[in-house]
Amino acid sequence: MITAIVRFSIRFPGVVVSLALMLVAYGIFTLEHARLDVFPEFSPTQVVIQTEAAGLSPELVESLVSQPIENALLGASGVERIRSQSIPGLSVVTVLFEDGSDIYRHRQVVAERLAPLAGRMPAGVSTPGITPLTSSASTVLGLGLTSKSRSLTELRTLADTVVRPHLLSVEGVAEVNVFGGFVREWQLQIDPARLARHDLSLGDVIAAARQATGVLSAGFLPGPNQRIAIVTEAQPAVPEVLGRALIKTVDGQPVLLRDVGNLVEGAAEPISAAAIDGQSGVFVMVQGQLGSNTLAVSRGLEVALADLKPLFATEKVTLHDALFRPANFIETAVGNVRFDILVGSSLVVVVLFLFLFNARTAFICTTAIPVSLLGAVLLLTAFDQPINIMVLGGLAISLGEVVDDAIIDTENIFRRLRENRAAGMPLDPATVALNASVEVRGSVVYATFIVALVFVPLLTFGGVGG
């Protein structure tokens, strides 16, 4: 078969050159649009369920939250193992499935099993929720916000209400987590003496505050052809308005929220902190979706941040937009591979020209480098494999093998053609080139096969190692 391929290539050089040019052009196009990531996906197929249980101890979280969730998932299709972690105020249940199975189908199965638990959780425990579908190296960008004129509460509010929703709109973003700063809230600082004077309990105050801050239906007005809904402004805009909410009436006198305590604007108890260049601020961590293009997502996030820069300038907020950027590793790796190709091609040309004194031979050997590497990129893309640092490193290492095969074949053809020209009855150059290529073809194939055989044991690895 190899002889037939060589014979066809010698007989129809124009076809071979055209096919090579098409492969190079399509390979470059594919490389520009290929999925680029930092590392290969090494996390197992899993679904993570998180449930907040504020105020509960690890023992109560385990017995009241984690175990019911585990029991609900027992017997679900495709489940191999279930692990759980119960810490103060939080339950994390990890459901593991068979490697390579359909993660989206598994998430649907888990969601269906969790649906009945929504109304069975203890009071104060949130509904169990599935975490966003992210990759093992999911963080695609880390940025910070600092300001000398804005408070940490204002920075956190800006990050939660403006920056986070804007970044979530970028294609490929799974989640945006905000750390540091203070979460803005209204606080009712109750005075026990004033509460006792009006003969009220904390339950009365909580019920009144909940009713004052909730959205309630005000009914509708019937018309001849339709019902007109009555819209009410139920949300207070400032703490002073909330302070006028009625708790109850005592002897014809209304008792308001402000009568039992002070309503102020404060900050929730912080559970995280962040410092950027030694200055307290807010850190925003962006996570990419499973299978997303890390480089493309990073560039999309940078475009989104550029849209917000006028707002940051107006609010006197400093943006630190490259605290952590894994795309730098990808760009560096791609640049290194390009440099290796350039250096390798130059060395091939120089060495062959010095030994053979023939520029055509050196050029032919050099063309094997881009054609082979772009062919590998096309093959990886056909199998839906991303281009990551490990792949690029492997391609850089393979340059030696690619050039070695081309040099052996081309050098032997060049030598046989030179001997043929010196012979008394020279043969057809095409025949000489075919015989010369076939002469060393077995050695080249066996040498390449031996090198490939060395890496076969790596292909037998399973799990995370594989």
XYZ file of C-alpha atoms in Angstrom, residues 61-450:
390
model
C -26.432 18.938 58.657
C -25.461 15.291 58.206
C -28.655 13.838 59.676
C -31.222 16.379 58.444
C -29.803 17.400 55.055
C -27.052 15.169 53.655
C -28.616 11.793 54.470
C -32.061 12.625 52.997
C -30.363 13.793 49.793
C -28.274 10.618 49.610
C -31.343 8.460 50.213
C -33.207 10.247 47.429
C -30.395 9.505 44.977
C -30.026 5.816 45.797
C -30.873 3.662 42.822
C -30.696 6.510 40.314
C -29.648 5.433 36.834
C -25.890 5.366 36.282
C -24.828 6.254 39.838
C -21.552 4.573 40.851
C -20.710 6.288 44.144
C -22.104 8.997 46.401
C -19.913 11.098 48.669
C -21.028 13.803 51.085
C -19.418 16.461 53.216
C -21.272 18.077 56.101
C -19.793 21.242 57.580
C -21.371 23.957 59.749
C -24.195 25.464 57.712
C -23.476 23.629 54.451
C -24.029 20.208 52.888
C -22.084 19.114 49.794
C -23.128 15.848 48.128
C -21.085 14.566 45.167
C -22.643 11.960 42.866
C -20.133 10.073 40.680
C -21.055 8.400 37.398
C -19.228 6.247 34.873
C -16.441 8.049 33.007
C -17.443 9.215 29.555
C -21.197 8.979 30.162
C -23.658 11.742 29.296
C -23.337 14.337 32.055
C -26.402 16.276 30.905
C -28.619 13.202 31.213
C -27.221 12.546 34.688
C -27.954 16.114 35.778
C -31.554 15.689 34.633
C -31.895 12.434 36.594
C -30.475 14.051 39.734
C -32.743 17.092 39.360
C -35.793 14.840 39.117
C -34.768 12.992 42.295
C -34.183 16.260 44.171
C -37.498 17.871 43.196
C -39.604 16.115 45.889
C -37.137 17.235 48.601
C -37.911 20.928 48.097
C -40.782 20.863 50.596
C -39.256 18.345 53.010
C -36.203 20.266 54.142
C -36.228 21.600 57.742
C -37.169 25.213 58.360
C -34.336 27.575 57.487
C -32.689 25.123 55.081
C -32.539 26.175 51.434
C -33.653 23.990 48.557
C -30.887 21.584 47.389
C -29.323 22.951 44.225
C -27.017 21.526 41.573
C -23.865 23.564 41.070
C -23.102 24.946 37.584
C -21.477 22.573 35.118
C -17.814 23.597 35.093
C -14.563 21.958 34.031
C -11.853 20.712 36.379
C -9.776 23.837 35.702
C -12.839 26.045 35.545
C -11.435 29.425 36.576
C -10.898 31.443 33.396
C -10.336 34.892 34.878
C -9.740 36.550 38.229
C -10.140 40.305 38.618
C -10.271 42.791 41.461
C -11.966 46.064 42.343
C -10.450 48.683 44.649
C -11.242 52.299 45.396
C -9.904 55.073 47.610
C -13.197 56.961 47.690
C -15.755 54.128 47.794
C -16.502 51.914 50.784
C -16.232 48.134 50.714
C -20.041 47.965 50.889
C -20.349 50.102 47.761
C -17.706 48.037 45.975
C -19.513 44.796 46.826
C -22.850 46.240 45.698
C -21.291 47.326 42.395
C -19.800 43.863 41.884
C -23.045 42.036 42.735
C -25.483 44.230 40.816
C -23.455 45.362 37.789
C -20.245 43.403 37.213
C -21.552 39.900 37.945
C -24.671 40.051 35.692
C -22.649 41.638 32.889
C -19.983 38.924 32.969
C -22.576 36.144 33.191
C -23.912 37.284 29.804
C -20.625 36.311 28.107
C -20.876 33.056 26.161
C -19.114 30.186 27.898
C -19.337 31.576 31.454
C -20.872 29.191 33.989
C -20.616 31.134 37.253
C -19.221 34.362 38.684
C -18.233 34.284 42.365
C -17.610 37.456 44.367
C -15.349 37.539 47.430
C -14.602 40.329 49.868
C -16.414 43.538 50.672
C -19.590 43.831 52.727
C -23.061 42.773 51.593
C -25.448 45.683 52.039
C -28.514 45.079 54.185
C -31.044 46.859 56.417
C -30.760 46.045 60.080
C -33.436 46.354 62.752
C -31.548 46.777 66.019
C -34.240 45.848 68.549
C -34.273 47.386 72.015
C -35.488 44.685 74.479
C -36.855 47.310 76.893
C -38.960 48.982 74.220
C -40.071 45.570 72.979
C -41.264 44.595 76.468
C -42.963 47.973 76.999
C -45.261 47.294 74.034
C -45.777 43.644 75.084
C -44.395 42.301 71.800
C -42.298 39.256 70.879
C -39.583 38.815 68.292
C -42.028 36.771 66.249
C -44.369 39.753 65.979
C -41.542 41.980 64.767
C -40.277 39.410 62.238
C -43.781 38.874 60.852
C -44.337 42.611 60.470
C -40.964 43.124 58.784
C -41.553 40.211 56.430
C -44.977 41.535 55.459
C -43.639 45.053 54.938
C -40.817 43.923 52.656
C -42.731 41.272 50.715
C -44.721 41.618 47.538
C -48.403 41.032 48.213
C -51.285 40.762 45.804
C -53.752 43.629 46.018
C -56.448 41.934 43.936
C -58.070 43.284 40.817
C -60.863 45.481 39.556
C -63.520 43.702 37.482
C -64.358 45.299 34.140
C -66.860 44.515 31.405
C -64.249 42.763 29.243
C -61.241 42.139 31.463
C -59.866 42.222 34.983
C -57.470 45.040 35.805
C -54.740 44.057 38.255
C -53.974 46.430 41.128
C -50.237 47.122 41.338
C -48.856 48.191 44.708
C -45.482 49.601 45.687
C -44.685 47.119 48.425
C -40.918 47.454 48.578
C -39.617 50.287 50.799
C -36.817 52.325 49.252
C -35.097 53.511 52.448
C -34.963 52.216 56.051
C -37.077 55.143 57.250
C -39.997 53.928 55.138
C -39.638 50.422 56.536
C -39.653 51.904 60.029
C -43.238 53.091 59.492
C -44.487 49.528 59.036
C -47.246 48.586 61.470
C -46.689 45.763 63.953
C -50.028 45.950 65.736
C -52.420 48.382 67.421
C -52.474 48.679 71.223
C -55.368 50.654 72.793
C -55.986 52.410 69.510
C -52.341 53.433 69.188
C -50.285 51.974 66.306
C -46.968 50.341 67.180
C -44.455 50.693 64.367
C -41.147 48.964 63.710
C -39.249 52.116 64.604
C -40.921 52.081 68.034
C -39.131 48.885 69.079
C -35.650 49.542 67.698
C -33.432 51.425 65.317
C -33.546 50.799 61.559
C -30.165 51.429 59.956
C -28.353 50.493 56.792
C -25.446 48.171 57.603
C -23.528 45.189 56.326
C -23.997 41.469 56.805
C -21.405 39.497 58.709
C -18.594 38.863 56.181
C -17.675 35.297 55.264
C -14.798 36.252 52.927
C -12.198 38.969 52.457
C -9.970 40.093 49.608
C -6.915 42.291 49.268
C -5.441 43.510 45.980
C -1.881 44.852 46.133
C -2.231 45.232 49.884
C -5.493 47.223 49.646
C -8.833 45.829 50.779
C -11.196 45.329 47.899
C -13.431 42.857 46.062
C -12.206 39.832 44.104
C -14.310 38.411 41.260
C -13.629 34.865 40.038
C -15.156 33.768 36.722
C -15.694 30.065 35.993
C -16.099 28.638 32.519
C -18.567 26.041 31.351
C -17.569 22.445 30.714
C -16.042 22.169 27.240
C -15.809 25.925 26.716
C -12.912 27.566 24.879
C -10.814 29.131 27.649
C -9.046 31.545 25.319
C -12.267 32.635 23.581
C -14.092 33.060 26.908
C -11.211 35.116 28.308
C -11.255 37.443 25.322
C -15.039 37.760 25.548
C -14.720 38.702 29.224
C -12.113 41.319 28.374
C -14.487 42.874 25.841
C -17.251 42.907 28.473
C -14.937 44.555 31.010
C -13.973 47.180 28.431
C -17.667 48.133 28.262
C -17.654 48.744 32.030
C -14.509 50.882 32.173
C -16.390 54.199 31.710
C -18.581 53.239 34.691
C -15.525 52.412 36.796
C -14.003 55.763 35.904
C -17.204 57.568 36.897
C -17.455 55.679 40.196
C -13.701 56.176 40.845
C -13.135 52.435 41.024
C -9.850 50.836 39.948
C -10.157 47.640 37.913
C -7.426 45.006 38.221
C -8.387 42.900 35.214
C -5.580 40.325 35.029
C -4.942 39.034 38.539
C -5.367 35.466 37.314
C -5.599 34.671 33.601
C -5.022 31.036 32.542
C -5.239 32.142 28.911
C -1.714 33.491 29.356
C -0.474 29.898 29.632
C -2.250 28.991 26.398
C -0.878 31.981 24.506
C 2.614 31.228 25.821
C 2.347 27.556 24.846
C 1.119 28.417 21.339
C 3.923 30.939 20.989
C 6.481 28.364 22.118
C 5.231 25.816 19.586
C 5.449 28.424 16.823
C 8.970 29.256 17.925
C 9.916 25.556 17.988
C 8.539 25.091 14.482
C 10.500 28.093 13.239
C 13.721 26.979 14.919
C 13.267 23.348 13.852
C 12.572 24.309 10.254
C 15.597 26.625 10.190
C 17.881 23.961 11.627
C 16.631 21.411 9.098
C 17.290 23.784 6.214
C 20.753 24.724 7.470
C 21.896 21.175 8.301
C 20.608 19.634 5.078
C 22.071 22.410 2.973
C 25.461 22.036 4.676
C 25.501 18.259 4.144
C 23.804 18.012 0.756
C 24.297 21.488 -0.721
C 20.812 21.264 -2.213
C 18.148 23.846 -1.320
C 15.278 21.850 -2.866
C 15.971 18.862 -0.602
C 16.057 21.076 2.468
C 12.800 22.781 1.489
C 10.996 19.471 0.892
C 12.000 18.187 4.341
C 10.888 21.425 5.951
C 7.377 21.201 4.482
C 6.799 17.988 6.447
C 6.695 19.978 9.702
C 3.608 22.191 9.140
C 1.768 19.539 7.118
C 2.207 16.882 9.822
C 1.369 19.169 12.754
C -1.721 20.634 11.088
C -2.815 17.117 10.159
C -2.585 16.198 13.838
C -4.697 19.236 14.734
C -7.364 18.165 12.224
C -7.409 14.659 13.679
C -7.778 15.966 17.247
C -10.584 18.282 16.188
C -12.357 15.440 14.371
C -12.450 13.525 17.676
C -13.656 16.654 19.522
C -10.479 16.903 21.576
C -9.394 20.349 22.815
C -5.944 21.760 22.174
C -4.280 22.198 25.569
C -0.781 22.694 26.940
C -0.107 18.950 27.084
C -1.137 18.514 23.450
C 1.001 21.441 22.337
C 3.950 20.052 24.290
C 3.492 16.682 22.613
C 3.394 18.315 19.173
C 6.606 20.178 19.963
C 8.305 16.920 20.973
C 7.074 15.177 17.830
C 8.925 17.642 15.584
C 12.059 15.502 15.812
C 10.273 12.349 14.669
C 8.500 14.162 11.833
C 11.705 15.711 10.498
C 13.687 12.488 10.974
C 11.365 10.489 8.694
C 11.384 13.200 6.043
C 15.178 13.542 6.094
C 15.805 9.789 5.732
C 13.479 9.449 2.767
C 14.491 12.655 0.976
C 18.235 12.153 1.526
C 18.137 8.638 0.055
C 16.185 9.852 -2.996
C 18.685 12.677 -3.487
C 21.623 10.237 -3.229
C 20.101 7.736 -5.699
C 19.305 10.510 -8.187
C 22.897 11.729 -8.009
C 24.202 8.194 -8.589
C 21.745 7.750 -11.467
C 23.011 10.904 -13.179
C 26.581 9.600 -12.918
C 25.653 6.171 -14.359
C 26.328 5.302 -17.996
C 22.670 4.527 -18.750
C 20.556 6.671 -16.377
C 17.052 5.497 -15.582
C 13.882 7.565 -15.463
C 14.142 9.923 -12.408
C 10.621 8.979 -11.338
C 11.568 5.319 -11.230
C 14.735 6.080 -9.306
C 12.791 8.193 -6.759
C 10.225 5.403 -6.310
C 12.870 2.731 -5.782
C 14.844 4.957 -3.394
C 11.772 5.710 -1.302
C 10.709 2.069 -1.155
C 14.271 1.098 -0.257
C 14.193 2.907 3.089
C 10.449 2.840 3.641
C 10.551 -0.307 5.756
C 13.198 1.105 8.068
C 11.324 4.393 8.448
C 8.007 2.684 9.180
C 9.519 0.290 11.716
C 11.412 3.101 13.464
C 8.246 5.197 13.707
C 6.287 2.185 14.917
C 8.845 1.525 17.669
